Coordinates of C-alpha atoms in Angstrom, one line a residue:
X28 CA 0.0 0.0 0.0
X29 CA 1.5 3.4 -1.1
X30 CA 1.1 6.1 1.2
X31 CA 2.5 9.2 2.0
X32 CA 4.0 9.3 5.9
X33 CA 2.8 12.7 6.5
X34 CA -0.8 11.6 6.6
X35 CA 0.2 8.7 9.6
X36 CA -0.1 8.6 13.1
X37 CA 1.9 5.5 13.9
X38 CA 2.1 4.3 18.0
X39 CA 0.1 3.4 20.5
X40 CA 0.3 6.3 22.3
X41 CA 0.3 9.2 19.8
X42 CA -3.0 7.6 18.1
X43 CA -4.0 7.8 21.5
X44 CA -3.6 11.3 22.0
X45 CA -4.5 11.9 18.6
X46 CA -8.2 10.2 19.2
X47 CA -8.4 12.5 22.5
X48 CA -7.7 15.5 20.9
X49 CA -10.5 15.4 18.4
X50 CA -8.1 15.2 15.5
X51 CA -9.8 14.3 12.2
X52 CA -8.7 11.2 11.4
X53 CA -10.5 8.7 8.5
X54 CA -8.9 5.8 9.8
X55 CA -7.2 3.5 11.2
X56 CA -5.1 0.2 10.5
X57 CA -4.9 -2.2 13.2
X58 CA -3.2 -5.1 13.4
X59 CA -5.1 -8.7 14.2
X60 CA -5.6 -9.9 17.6
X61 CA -3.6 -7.9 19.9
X62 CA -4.2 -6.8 23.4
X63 CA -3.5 -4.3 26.0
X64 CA -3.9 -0.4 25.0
X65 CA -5.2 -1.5 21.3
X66 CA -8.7 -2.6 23.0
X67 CA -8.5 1.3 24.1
X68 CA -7.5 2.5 20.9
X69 CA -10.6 0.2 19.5
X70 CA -12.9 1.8 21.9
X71 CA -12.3 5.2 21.5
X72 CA -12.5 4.6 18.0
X73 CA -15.9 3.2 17.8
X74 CA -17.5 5.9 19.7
X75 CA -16.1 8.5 17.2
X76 CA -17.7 6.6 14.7
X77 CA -13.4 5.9 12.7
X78 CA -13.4 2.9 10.3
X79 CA -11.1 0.7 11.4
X80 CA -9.4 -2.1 9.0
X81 CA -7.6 -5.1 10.4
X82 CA -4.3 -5.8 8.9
X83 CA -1.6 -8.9 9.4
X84 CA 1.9 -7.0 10.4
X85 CA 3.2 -7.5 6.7
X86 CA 0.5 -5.1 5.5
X87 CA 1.4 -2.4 8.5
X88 CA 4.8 -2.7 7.9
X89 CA 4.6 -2.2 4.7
X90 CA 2.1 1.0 5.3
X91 CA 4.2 2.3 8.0
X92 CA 7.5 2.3 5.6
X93 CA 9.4 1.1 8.5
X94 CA 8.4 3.3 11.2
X95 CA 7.7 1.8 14.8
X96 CA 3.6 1.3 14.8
X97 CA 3.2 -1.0 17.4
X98 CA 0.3 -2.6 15.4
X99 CA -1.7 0.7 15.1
X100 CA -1.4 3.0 12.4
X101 CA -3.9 6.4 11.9
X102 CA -5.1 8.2 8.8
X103 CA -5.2 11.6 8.7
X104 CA -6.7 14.5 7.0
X105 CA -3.8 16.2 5.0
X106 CA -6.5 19.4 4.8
X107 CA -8.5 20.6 7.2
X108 CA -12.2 20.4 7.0
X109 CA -15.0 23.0 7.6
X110 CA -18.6 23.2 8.8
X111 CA -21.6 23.4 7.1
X112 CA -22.6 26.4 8.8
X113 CA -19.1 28.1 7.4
X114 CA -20.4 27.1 3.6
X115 CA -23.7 28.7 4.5
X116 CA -22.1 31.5 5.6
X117 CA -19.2 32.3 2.8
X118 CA -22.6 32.1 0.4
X119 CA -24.2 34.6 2.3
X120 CA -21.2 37.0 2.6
X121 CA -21.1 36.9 -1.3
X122 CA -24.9 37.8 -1.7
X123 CA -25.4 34.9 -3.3
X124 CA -28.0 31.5 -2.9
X125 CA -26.3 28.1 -1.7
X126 CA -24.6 26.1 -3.8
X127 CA -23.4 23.2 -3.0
X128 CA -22.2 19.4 -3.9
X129 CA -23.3 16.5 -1.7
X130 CA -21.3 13.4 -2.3
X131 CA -22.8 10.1 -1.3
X132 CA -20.0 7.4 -0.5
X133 CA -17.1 8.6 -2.8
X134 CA -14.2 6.1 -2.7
X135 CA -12.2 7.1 -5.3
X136 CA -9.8 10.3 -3.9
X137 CA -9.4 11.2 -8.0
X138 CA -13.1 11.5 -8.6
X139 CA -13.2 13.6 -5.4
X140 CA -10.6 15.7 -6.6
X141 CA -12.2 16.0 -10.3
X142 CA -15.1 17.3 -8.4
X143 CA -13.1 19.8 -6.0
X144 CA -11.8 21.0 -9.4
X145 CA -15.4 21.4 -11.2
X146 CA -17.3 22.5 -8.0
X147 CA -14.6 26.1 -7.6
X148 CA -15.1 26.4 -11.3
X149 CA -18.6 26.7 -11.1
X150 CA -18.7 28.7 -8.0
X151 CA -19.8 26.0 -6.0
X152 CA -20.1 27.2 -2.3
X153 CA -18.7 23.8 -0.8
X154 CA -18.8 20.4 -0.6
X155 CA -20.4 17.8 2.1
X156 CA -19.0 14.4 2.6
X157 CA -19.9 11.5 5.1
X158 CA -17.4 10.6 7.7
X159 CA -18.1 6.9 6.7
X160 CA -17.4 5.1 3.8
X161 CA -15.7 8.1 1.9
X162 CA -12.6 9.3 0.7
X163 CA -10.8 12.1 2.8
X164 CA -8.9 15.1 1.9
X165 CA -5.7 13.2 1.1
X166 CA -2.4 14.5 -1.0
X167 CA -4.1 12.6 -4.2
X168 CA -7.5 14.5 -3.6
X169 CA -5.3 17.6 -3.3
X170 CA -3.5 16.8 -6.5
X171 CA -6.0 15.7 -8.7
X172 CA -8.3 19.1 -7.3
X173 CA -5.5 20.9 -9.5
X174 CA -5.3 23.6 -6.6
X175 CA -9.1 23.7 -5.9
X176 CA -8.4 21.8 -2.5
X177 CA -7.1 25.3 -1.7
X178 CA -10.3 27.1 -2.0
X179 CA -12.9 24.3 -1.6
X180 CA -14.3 24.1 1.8
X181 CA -15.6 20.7 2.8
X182 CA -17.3 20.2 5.1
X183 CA -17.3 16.2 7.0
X184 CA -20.6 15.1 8.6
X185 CA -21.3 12.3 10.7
X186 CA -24.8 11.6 9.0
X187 CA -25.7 13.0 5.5
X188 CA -29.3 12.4 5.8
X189 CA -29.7 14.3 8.8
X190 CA -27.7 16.9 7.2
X191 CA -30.0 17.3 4.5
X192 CA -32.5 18.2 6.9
X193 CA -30.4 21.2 8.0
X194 CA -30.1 22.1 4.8
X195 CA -33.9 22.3 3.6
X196 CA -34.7 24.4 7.4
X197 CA -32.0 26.3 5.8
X198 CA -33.8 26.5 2.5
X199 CA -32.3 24.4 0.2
X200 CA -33.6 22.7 -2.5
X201 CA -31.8 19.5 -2.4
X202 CA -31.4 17.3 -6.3
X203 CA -30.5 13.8 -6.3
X204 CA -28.6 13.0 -9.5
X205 CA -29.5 9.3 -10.5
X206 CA -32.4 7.5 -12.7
X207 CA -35.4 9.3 -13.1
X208 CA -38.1 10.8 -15.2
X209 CA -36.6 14.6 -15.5
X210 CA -33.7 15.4 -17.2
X211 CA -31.3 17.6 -15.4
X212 CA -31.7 20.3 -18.2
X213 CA -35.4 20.1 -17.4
X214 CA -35.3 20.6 -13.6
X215 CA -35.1 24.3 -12.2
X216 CA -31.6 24.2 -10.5
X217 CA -32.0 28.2 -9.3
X218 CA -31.9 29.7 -5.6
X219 CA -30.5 27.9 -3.2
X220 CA -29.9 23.7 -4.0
X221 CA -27.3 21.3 -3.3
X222 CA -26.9 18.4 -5.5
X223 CA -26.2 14.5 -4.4
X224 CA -24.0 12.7 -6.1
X225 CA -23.7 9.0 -4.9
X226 CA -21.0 6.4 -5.1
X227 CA -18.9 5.2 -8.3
X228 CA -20.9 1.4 -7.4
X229 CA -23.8 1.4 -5.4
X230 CA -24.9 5.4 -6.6
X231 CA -27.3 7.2 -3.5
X232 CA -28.0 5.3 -0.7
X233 CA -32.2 4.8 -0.5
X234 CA -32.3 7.0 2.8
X235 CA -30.2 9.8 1.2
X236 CA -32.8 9.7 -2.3
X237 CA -35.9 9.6 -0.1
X238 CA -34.4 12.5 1.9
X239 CA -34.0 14.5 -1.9
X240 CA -36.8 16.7 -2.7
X241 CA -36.8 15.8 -6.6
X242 CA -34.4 13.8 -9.1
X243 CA -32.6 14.5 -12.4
X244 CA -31.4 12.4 -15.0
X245 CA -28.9 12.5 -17.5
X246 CA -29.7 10.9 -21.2
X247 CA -27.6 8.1 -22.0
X248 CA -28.0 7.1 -25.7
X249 CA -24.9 4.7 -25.9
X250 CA -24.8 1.1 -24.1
X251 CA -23.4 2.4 -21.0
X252 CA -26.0 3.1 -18.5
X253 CA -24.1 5.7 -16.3
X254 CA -21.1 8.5 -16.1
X255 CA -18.4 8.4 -13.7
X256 CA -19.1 10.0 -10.9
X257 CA -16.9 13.1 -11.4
X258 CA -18.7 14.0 -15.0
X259 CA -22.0 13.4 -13.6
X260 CA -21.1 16.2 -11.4
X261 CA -19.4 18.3 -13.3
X262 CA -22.6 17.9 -16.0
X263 CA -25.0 19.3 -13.0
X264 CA -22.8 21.7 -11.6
X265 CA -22.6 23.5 -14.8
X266 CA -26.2 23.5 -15.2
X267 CA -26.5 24.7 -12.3
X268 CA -24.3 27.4 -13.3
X269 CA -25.8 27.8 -16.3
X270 CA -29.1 28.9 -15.4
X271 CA -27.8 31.0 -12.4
X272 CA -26.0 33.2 -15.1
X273 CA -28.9 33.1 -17.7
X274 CA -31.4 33.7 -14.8
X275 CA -29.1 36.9 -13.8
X276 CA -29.9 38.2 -17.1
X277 CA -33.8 37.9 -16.8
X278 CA -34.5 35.0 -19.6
X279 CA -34.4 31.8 -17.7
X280 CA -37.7 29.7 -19.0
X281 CA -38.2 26.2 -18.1

């Protein structure tokens, strides 16, 4: 496994101190069947919610790059993350509605990074991600972002369905990209909104789409049945765009 030290906690003790400090951390690698301060390690880690993968000590030492991890290595975030109230708020001190990208069980840190890229293009506001079962704001994230990690925010949540309640008390219109009966060129994507984009396998979780308050499509006329992830969202964002900048002008019809 390739991975850049930087982004490791290795040791008992620091991952420790690093789990008591409330350091963001996506998480941990743990070796199989060991004892002692590990069981704490395992604890602490469950009630912050941290994945934690079990690994023989080939596969940690071979992480750890021959550092001393006692059977316990941490992930951490090489960026640090906002809140959702901060996205709310930058959108507000530009006079502008909410924008913003939802992303559903991303795995893949260069779709994640495609998206950073897309999202400060189109004047996206920010981005939510899960702190479950998604990629983190790792050095390939920052690379493939091409800089837009930079000027991004993202904002980590422990539950996105919950979150997209906030976001609808907050006045949100919230568009779950995935099959439907409306194209996304059809659907009116002004005022506030934040789209959902789901995972590269298993697309939105059936929570998260029942949370959505409408779906749009995109037309697939070939034999694939789907986009990556990353042009699914940069085709939205850009409509999104699109008829913000056409509904400036006073001509938007749908």
């Amino acid at each position: 496994m390739d991975a850049n030290k930087s982004n490791l906690i290795m040791g008992r003790n620091p991952v420790i101190e690093a789990l008591r400090s409330g350091r963001d951390i996506d998480k941990l690698m743990i070796g199989r069947d060991l004892e002692g301060s590990v069981k704490k390690i395992i604890g602490m880690a469950k009630e912050r919610h941290i994945p934690i993968t079990y690994a023989d000590k080939q596969a940690l030492d071979r992480t750890a790059g021959g550092g001393a991890h006692q059977g316990v290595i941490a992930y951490v975030s090489a960026y640090e993350y906002c809140e959702v109230a901060d996205i709310l708020a930058a959108a507000r001190a530009k006079g502008e509605d909410p924008f913003i990208v939802i992303l559903d069980g991303l795995e893949d840190p260069h779709n994640l990074g495609a998206i950073m890229r897309t999202a400060e293009g189109a004047g996206a506001h920010g981005v939510i991600v899960p702190k479950r079962r998604n990629v983190g704001l790792t050095e390939t994230v920052a690379k493939s972002s091409a800089g837009a990690i930079e000027y991004v925010p993202v904002a980590r949540v422990v539950n996105i369905a919950r979150t997209i309640d906030i976001l609808k008390s907050e006045g949100l219109w919230i568009a779950a990209c995935d099959m439907g009966e409306t194209m996304y060129y059809e659907a009116d994507l002004t005022g506030a909104v934040a789209v959902v984009i789901g995972s590269e396998g298993f697309g939105i979780s059936r929570l998260v789409r029942e949370k959505c308050d409408f779906t749009v499509s995109m037309p697939m006329m070939g034999k694939i049945t789907s986009l990556n992830a990353s042009n699914a969202a940069a085709v939205l964002m850009y409509e999104v765009r699109r008829q913000r900048d056409i509904k400036k002008q006073g001509v938007l019809k749908l």
